Amino acid sequence: MPTAIAQQSIPYLNLDIQNGDLVFVGAQEEHLSGAINRVTHRDSHISFDHVGIIEVCDESVFILHTIGKKGSVREPLDSLVLSQTAQNRRFAVYRLTNTDQNSINQAISTSKTLLGKPYNWSYVLNDTSYYCSDFVERAYRHAGIFELEPMTFINPDTQKTDIFWVDFYQKLGIDVPEGKLGCNPNGLAANENLKVIGYLKI
């Protein structure tokens, strides 16, 4: 496998992207995506339900991420974009500021050690399965960029646990992990160490 070079840029659709950039996928209003967004959104103008790390290798662009049935994988960014385009998803590219090349290389290397693990459907942190923002936080943990925060599953409109999550965790046979440490795409996107590069034009 070719070695990634930090800060290598490559044109992708309408943007110049670099190693270590983060791709955020716009949230939907229904199902799991909507449930995640209802209890985590921070900006009424844009919300996300997925995030992954870009790796530029030679002339190819990959995404390192954890997603649904696939678990933790490295795959062409095209695969993610094409799989979500039919759902009219938006893709935002963010770049870390004040992050040196070694930290970016280390994040990509660390993320590759997490590949092959299943998706963590409980969202309770563990070392045998991951969810998307958990995967990214672990990859960059050495740099101290992101912080774990108490999770909430409370719908701000009702001030009660969102009914989706009540049913979701009943089916898993565990309590809703209200207050347990975790992270989410909207929280990562709001980090002061990130800046928006732009939106991919599909």
PDB file of C-alpha atoms in Angstrom:
ATOM      1  CA  MET A   1       0.000   0.000   0.000  1.00  0.00           C
ATOM      2  CA  PRO A   2       1.510   3.400  -0.965  1.00  0.00           C
ATOM      3  CA  THR A   3       2.549   5.693   1.840  1.00  0.00           C
ATOM      4  CA  ALA A   4       0.487   8.842   2.287  1.00  0.00           C
ATOM      5  CA  ILE A   5       2.304  12.169   2.342  1.00  0.00           C
ATOM      6  CA  ALA A   6       0.829  14.739   4.713  1.00  0.00           C
ATOM      7  CA  GLN A   7      -0.451  17.921   3.075  1.00  0.00           C
ATOM      8  CA  GLN A   8      -0.445  16.379  -0.396  1.00  0.00           C
ATOM      9  CA  SER A   9      -3.323  18.053  -2.237  1.00  0.00           C
ATOM     10  CA  ILE A  10      -5.377  16.680  -5.080  1.00  0.00           C
ATOM     11  CA  PRO A  11      -8.368  18.054  -6.999  1.00  0.00           C
ATOM     12  CA  TYR A  12     -11.553  16.141  -6.209  1.00  0.00           C
ATOM     13  CA  LEU A  13     -14.697  17.312  -7.949  1.00  0.00           C
ATOM     14  CA  ASN A  14     -14.680  21.066  -7.241  1.00  0.00           C
ATOM     15  CA  LEU A  15     -12.302  21.135  -4.244  1.00  0.00           C
ATOM     16  CA  ASP A  16      -8.598  20.668  -3.540  1.00  0.00           C
ATOM     17  CA  ILE A  17      -8.438  18.180  -0.692  1.00  0.00           C
ATOM     18  CA  GLN A  18      -5.572  17.020   1.504  1.00  0.00           C
ATOM     19  CA  ASN A  19      -4.552  14.132   3.695  1.00  0.00           C
ATOM     20  CA  GLY A  20      -6.292  14.288   7.030  1.00  0.00           C
ATOM     21  CA  ASP A  21      -9.215  16.400   5.835  1.00  0.00           C
ATOM     22  CA  LEU A  22     -12.558  15.314   7.249  1.00  0.00           C
ATOM     23  CA  VAL A  23     -15.616  14.618   5.109  1.00  0.00           C
ATOM     24  CA  PHE A  24     -18.952  15.239   6.834  1.00  0.00           C
ATOM     25  CA  VAL A  25     -22.177  13.867   5.346  1.00  0.00           C
ATOM     26  CA  GLY A  26     -25.364  15.895   5.665  1.00  0.00           C
ATOM     27  CA  ALA A  27     -28.083  14.434   7.878  1.00  0.00           C
ATOM     28  CA  GLN A  28     -31.509  13.321   6.763  1.00  0.00           C
ATOM     29  CA  GLU A  29     -34.729  13.996   8.637  1.00  0.00           C
ATOM     30  CA  GLU A  30     -35.843  10.405   9.104  1.00  0.00           C
ATOM     31  CA  HIS A  31     -34.734   7.030  10.481  1.00  0.00           C
ATOM     32  CA  LEU A  32     -31.375   6.696  12.279  1.00  0.00           C
ATOM     33  CA  SER A  33     -29.956   9.773  10.560  1.00  0.00           C
ATOM     34  CA  GLY A  34     -32.835  11.935  11.747  1.00  0.00           C
ATOM     35  CA  ALA A  35     -32.660  10.505  15.261  1.00  0.00           C
ATOM     36  CA  ILE A  36     -28.949  11.298  15.517  1.00  0.00           C
ATOM     37  CA  ASN A  37     -29.523  14.801  14.231  1.00  0.00           C
ATOM     38  CA  ARG A  38     -32.463  15.577  16.525  1.00  0.00           C
ATOM     39  CA  VAL A  39     -30.408  15.052  19.666  1.00  0.00           C
ATOM     40  CA  THR A  40     -27.005  16.348  18.476  1.00  0.00           C
ATOM     41  CA  HIS A  41     -27.522  19.209  15.999  1.00  0.00           C
ATOM     42  CA  ARG A  42     -25.883  22.506  16.922  1.00  0.00           C
ATOM     43  CA  ASP A  43     -26.520  24.661  13.853  1.00  0.00           C
ATOM     44  CA  SER A  44     -29.983  24.981  12.355  1.00  0.00           C
ATOM     45  CA  HIS A  45     -28.484  25.617   8.911  1.00  0.00           C
ATOM     46  CA  ILE A  46     -26.435  22.436   8.634  1.00  0.00           C
ATOM     47  CA  SER A  47     -26.308  19.099  10.404  1.00  0.00           C
ATOM     48  CA  PHE A  48     -24.307  15.932   9.869  1.00  0.00           C
ATOM     49  CA  ASP A  49     -24.743  12.262  10.645  1.00  0.00           C
ATOM     50  CA  HIS A  50     -21.459  10.813   9.335  1.00  0.00           C
ATOM     51  CA  VAL A  51     -17.757  11.687   9.201  1.00  0.00           C
ATOM     52  CA  GLY A  52     -14.592  10.100   7.833  1.00  0.00           C
ATOM     53  CA  ILE A  53     -10.906  10.871   7.215  1.00  0.00           C
ATOM     54  CA  ILE A  54      -9.494  11.558   3.760  1.00  0.00           C
ATOM     55  CA  GLU A  55      -6.298   9.858   2.634  1.00  0.00           C
ATOM     56  CA  VAL A  56      -4.584  11.003  -0.557  1.00  0.00           C
ATOM     57  CA  CYS A  57      -2.360   8.309  -2.035  1.00  0.00           C
ATOM     58  CA  ASP A  58      -0.600   9.062  -5.298  1.00  0.00           C
ATOM     59  CA  GLU A  59      -3.487  10.176  -7.545  1.00  0.00           C
ATOM     60  CA  SER A  60      -6.207   8.383  -5.591  1.00  0.00           C
ATOM     61  CA  VAL A  61      -8.513   9.607  -2.824  1.00  0.00           C
ATOM     62  CA  PHE A  62      -9.674   7.255  -0.093  1.00  0.00           C
ATOM     63  CA  ILE A  63     -11.861   7.619   2.955  1.00  0.00           C
ATOM     64  CA  LEU A  64     -11.097   5.900   6.243  1.00  0.00           C
ATOM     65  CA  HIS A  65     -14.311   5.542   8.205  1.00  0.00           C
ATOM     66  CA  THR A  66     -16.751   3.333  10.052  1.00  0.00           C
ATOM     67  CA  ILE A  67     -20.155   2.826   8.508  1.00  0.00           C
ATOM     68  CA  GLY A  68     -23.153   0.567   9.076  1.00  0.00           C
ATOM     69  CA  LYS A  69     -22.856  -2.944   7.667  1.00  0.00           C
ATOM     70  CA  LYS A  70     -19.264  -2.455   6.456  1.00  0.00           C
ATOM     71  CA  GLY A  71     -17.734  -1.547   9.809  1.00  0.00           C
ATOM     72  CA  SER A  72     -14.313   0.169   9.757  1.00  0.00           C
ATOM     73  CA  VAL A  73     -13.016   0.328   6.188  1.00  0.00           C
ATOM     74  CA  ARG A  74     -10.672   2.118   3.796  1.00  0.00           C
ATOM     75  CA  GLU A  75     -12.353   2.635   0.449  1.00  0.00           C
ATOM     76  CA  PRO A  76     -12.359   5.088  -2.460  1.00  0.00           C
ATOM     77  CA  LEU A  77     -14.129   8.318  -1.557  1.00  0.00           C
ATOM     78  CA  ASP A  78     -16.123   7.787  -4.752  1.00  0.00           C
ATOM     79  CA  SER A  79     -17.775   4.770  -3.122  1.00  0.00           C
ATOM     80  CA  LEU A  80     -19.204   6.856  -0.298  1.00  0.00           C
ATOM     81  CA  VAL A  81     -20.228   9.728  -2.552  1.00  0.00           C
ATOM     82  CA  LEU A  82     -21.987   7.461  -5.048  1.00  0.00           C
ATOM     83  CA  SER A  83     -23.770   5.499  -2.320  1.00  0.00           C
ATOM     84  CA  GLN A  84     -25.236   8.666  -0.818  1.00  0.00           C
ATOM     85  CA  THR A  85     -25.910  10.772  -3.919  1.00  0.00           C
ATOM     86  CA  ALA A  86     -29.298   9.176  -4.590  1.00  0.00           C
ATOM     87  CA  GLN A  87     -30.397  10.384  -1.162  1.00  0.00           C
ATOM     88  CA  ASN A  88     -29.434  13.967  -2.034  1.00  0.00           C
ATOM     89  CA  ARG A  89     -26.841  14.093   0.710  1.00  0.00           C
ATOM     90  CA  ARG A  90     -24.473  17.053   1.013  1.00  0.00           C
ATOM     91  CA  PHE A  91     -20.761  16.526   1.593  1.00  0.00           C
ATOM     92  CA  ALA A  92     -18.728  19.119   3.492  1.00  0.00           C
ATOM     93  CA  VAL A  93     -14.935  19.028   3.660  1.00  0.00           C
ATOM     94  CA  TYR A  94     -13.281  20.391   6.792  1.00  0.00           C
ATOM     95  CA  ARG A  95      -9.558  20.902   7.444  1.00  0.00           C
ATOM     96  CA  LEU A  96      -7.726  20.874  10.730  1.00  0.00           C
ATOM     97  CA  THR A  97      -5.899  24.101  11.534  1.00  0.00           C
ATOM     98  CA  ASN A  98      -2.591  24.283  13.393  1.00  0.00           C
ATOM     99  CA  THR A  99      -2.006  20.561  12.901  1.00  0.00           C
ATOM    100  CA  ASP A 100       1.462  19.504  11.766  1.00  0.00           C
ATOM    101  CA  GLN A 101       2.301  16.918   9.128  1.00  0.00           C
ATOM    102  CA  ASN A 102       3.445  14.329  11.657  1.00  0.00           C
ATOM    103  CA  SER A 103       0.122  14.499  13.499  1.00  0.00           C
ATOM    104  CA  ILE A 104      -1.790  13.995  10.266  1.00  0.00           C
ATOM    105  CA  ASN A 105       0.403  11.059   9.242  1.00  0.00           C
ATOM    106  CA  GLN A 106      -0.024   9.552  12.691  1.00  0.00           C
ATOM    107  CA  ALA A 107      -3.804   9.952  12.531  1.00  0.00           C
ATOM    108  CA  ILE A 108      -3.953   8.131   9.210  1.00  0.00           C
ATOM    109  CA  SER A 109      -1.652   5.391  10.509  1.00  0.00           C
ATOM    110  CA  THR A 110      -3.713   5.026  13.683  1.00  0.00           C
ATOM    111  CA  SER A 111      -6.961   4.853  11.731  1.00  0.00           C
ATOM    112  CA  LYS A 112      -5.565   1.952   9.697  1.00  0.00           C
ATOM    113  CA  THR A 113      -5.010  -0.033  12.895  1.00  0.00           C
ATOM    114  CA  LEU A 114      -8.755   0.288  13.562  1.00  0.00           C
ATOM    115  CA  LEU A 115      -9.828  -1.203  10.236  1.00  0.00           C
ATOM    116  CA  GLY A 116     -11.720  -4.467  10.116  1.00  0.00           C
ATOM    117  CA  LYS A 117     -13.703  -3.851  13.296  1.00  0.00           C
ATOM    118  CA  PRO A 118     -17.520  -3.930  13.229  1.00  0.00           C
ATOM    119  CA  TYR A 119     -19.794  -0.925  13.628  1.00  0.00           C
ATOM    120  CA  ASN A 120     -20.683  -0.066  17.218  1.00  0.00           C
ATOM    121  CA  TRP A 121     -24.469   0.047  17.161  1.00  0.00           C
ATOM    122  CA  SER A 122     -24.737   0.733  20.898  1.00  0.00           C
ATOM    123  CA  TYR A 123     -22.597   3.905  20.716  1.00  0.00           C
ATOM    124  CA  VAL A 124     -21.149   2.917  24.095  1.00  0.00           C
ATOM    125  CA  LEU A 125     -17.377   3.269  23.741  1.00  0.00           C
ATOM    126  CA  ASN A 126     -15.361   0.045  23.657  1.00  0.00           C
ATOM    127  CA  ASP A 127     -12.232  -1.293  21.977  1.00  0.00           C
ATOM    128  CA  THR A 128     -13.848  -3.960  19.797  1.00  0.00           C
ATOM    129  CA  SER A 129     -16.195  -1.867  17.638  1.00  0.00           C
ATOM    130  CA  TYR A 130     -16.447   1.768  16.577  1.00  0.00           C
ATOM    131  CA  TYR A 131     -18.890   4.337  15.243  1.00  0.00           C
ATOM    132  CA  CYS A 132     -17.959   7.081  12.795  1.00  0.00           C
ATOM    133  CA  SER A 133     -17.059  10.022  15.027  1.00  0.00           C
ATOM    134  CA  ASP A 134     -15.521   7.637  17.576  1.00  0.00           C
ATOM    135  CA  PHE A 135     -13.227   6.334  14.800  1.00  0.00           C
ATOM    136  CA  VAL A 136     -12.118   9.880  13.907  1.00  0.00           C
ATOM    137  CA  GLU A 137     -11.638  10.937  17.542  1.00  0.00           C
ATOM    138  CA  ARG A 138      -9.431   7.908  18.201  1.00  0.00           C
ATOM    139  CA  ALA A 139      -7.357   8.579  15.090  1.00  0.00           C
ATOM    140  CA  TYR A 140      -6.606  12.134  16.242  1.00  0.00           C
ATOM    141  CA  ARG A 141      -6.551  11.460  19.984  1.00  0.00           C
ATOM    142  CA  HIS A 142      -2.764  11.816  20.146  1.00  0.00           C
ATOM    143  CA  ALA A 143      -3.131  15.445  19.016  1.00  0.00           C
ATOM    144  CA  GLY A 144      -5.710  16.325  21.679  1.00  0.00           C
ATOM    145  CA  ILE A 145      -7.999  17.970  19.131  1.00  0.00           C
ATOM    146  CA  PHE A 146     -11.354  16.466  20.050  1.00  0.00           C
ATOM    147  CA  GLU A 147     -12.877  15.879  23.473  1.00  0.00           C
ATOM    148  CA  LEU A 148     -15.328  13.229  24.547  1.00  0.00           C
ATOM    149  CA  GLU A 149     -18.505  14.694  26.020  1.00  0.00           C
ATOM    150  CA  PRO A 150     -21.508  13.281  27.881  1.00  0.00           C
ATOM    151  CA  MET A 151     -23.939  11.922  25.296  1.00  0.00           C
ATOM    152  CA  THR A 152     -27.584  12.913  25.270  1.00  0.00           C
ATOM    153  CA  PHE A 153     -30.532  11.213  23.627  1.00  0.00           C
ATOM    154  CA  ILE A 154     -33.052  13.809  24.772  1.00  0.00           C
ATOM    155  CA  ASN A 155     -35.169  15.481  22.117  1.00  0.00           C
ATOM    156  CA  PRO A 156     -34.854  19.240  22.777  1.00  0.00           C
ATOM    157  CA  ASP A 157     -38.425  19.786  21.583  1.00  0.00           C
ATOM    158  CA  THR A 158     -39.955  17.428  24.158  1.00  0.00           C
ATOM    159  CA  GLN A 159     -37.210  17.425  26.815  1.00  0.00           C
ATOM    160  CA  LYS A 160     -37.658  13.655  26.960  1.00  0.00           C
ATOM    161  CA  THR A 161     -35.629  10.786  25.561  1.00  0.00           C
ATOM    162  CA  ASP A 162     -36.364  10.688  21.837  1.00  0.00           C
ATOM    163  CA  ILE A 163     -38.830   7.876  21.133  1.00  0.00           C
ATOM    164  CA  PHE A 164     -36.581   6.501  18.385  1.00  0.00           C
ATOM    165  CA  TRP A 165     -33.802   5.937  20.916  1.00  0.00           C
ATOM    166  CA  VAL A 166     -36.174   4.417  23.478  1.00  0.00           C
ATOM    167  CA  ASP A 167     -37.206   1.780  20.927  1.00  0.00           C
ATOM    168  CA  PHE A 168     -33.659   1.445  19.561  1.00  0.00           C
ATOM    169  CA  TYR A 169     -32.116   0.544  22.918  1.00  0.00           C
ATOM    170  CA  GLN A 170     -35.035  -1.635  23.972  1.00  0.00           C
ATOM    171  CA  LYS A 171     -34.305  -3.781  20.913  1.00  0.00           C
ATOM    172  CA  LEU A 172     -30.626  -3.935  21.921  1.00  0.00           C
ATOM    173  CA  GLY A 173     -31.644  -4.931  25.429  1.00  0.00           C
ATOM    174  CA  ILE A 174     -29.663  -2.185  27.147  1.00  0.00           C
ATOM    175  CA  ASP A 175     -30.441   1.101  28.861  1.00  0.00           C
ATOM    176  CA  VAL A 176     -30.206   4.347  26.917  1.00  0.00           C
ATOM    177  CA  PRO A 177     -26.590   5.476  27.609  1.00  0.00           C
ATOM    178  CA  GLU A 178     -27.620   9.007  28.597  1.00  0.00           C
ATOM    179  CA  GLY A 179     -24.649  10.893  30.046  1.00  0.00           C
ATOM    180  CA  LYS A 180     -21.993   8.374  29.024  1.00  0.00           C
ATOM    181  CA  LEU A 181     -18.958   9.788  27.259  1.00  0.00           C
ATOM    182  CA  GLY A 182     -18.983   9.823  23.485  1.00  0.00           C
ATOM    183  CA  CYS A 183     -18.920  12.082  20.436  1.00  0.00           C
ATOM    184  CA  ASN A 184     -20.923  12.805  17.305  1.00  0.00           C
ATOM    185  CA  PRO A 185     -20.357  14.347  13.860  1.00  0.00           C
ATOM    186  CA  ASN A 186     -22.032  17.649  14.745  1.00  0.00           C
ATOM    187  CA  GLY A 187     -19.826  18.026  17.805  1.00  0.00           C
ATOM    188  CA  LEU A 188     -16.683  17.334  15.786  1.00  0.00           C
ATOM    189  CA  ALA A 189     -17.704  19.798  13.066  1.00  0.00           C
ATOM    190  CA  ALA A 190     -18.173  22.531  15.681  1.00  0.00           C
ATOM    191  CA  ASN A 191     -14.602  22.113  16.959  1.00  0.00           C
ATOM    192  CA  GLU A 192     -12.616  25.359  16.910  1.00  0.00           C
ATOM    193  CA  ASN A 193      -9.647  23.519  15.374  1.00  0.00           C
ATOM    194  CA  LEU A 194     -11.548  22.857  12.143  1.00  0.00           C
ATOM    195  CA  LYS A 195     -12.377  25.136   9.236  1.00  0.00           C
ATOM    196  CA  VAL A 196     -14.737  24.532   6.326  1.00  0.00           C
ATOM    197  CA  ILE A 197     -13.025  24.104   2.964  1.00  0.00           C
ATOM    198  CA  GLY A 198     -16.254  23.803   1.027  1.00  0.00           C
ATOM    199  CA  TYR A 199     -18.996  21.520  -0.224  1.00  0.00           C
ATOM    200  CA  LEU A 200     -18.487  18.893  -2.880  1.00  0.00           C
ATOM    201  CA  LYS A 201     -20.518  19.586  -6.012  1.00  0.00           C
ATOM    202  CA  ILE A 202     -21.906  16.237  -7.063  1.00  0.00           C
TER     203      ILE A 202
END
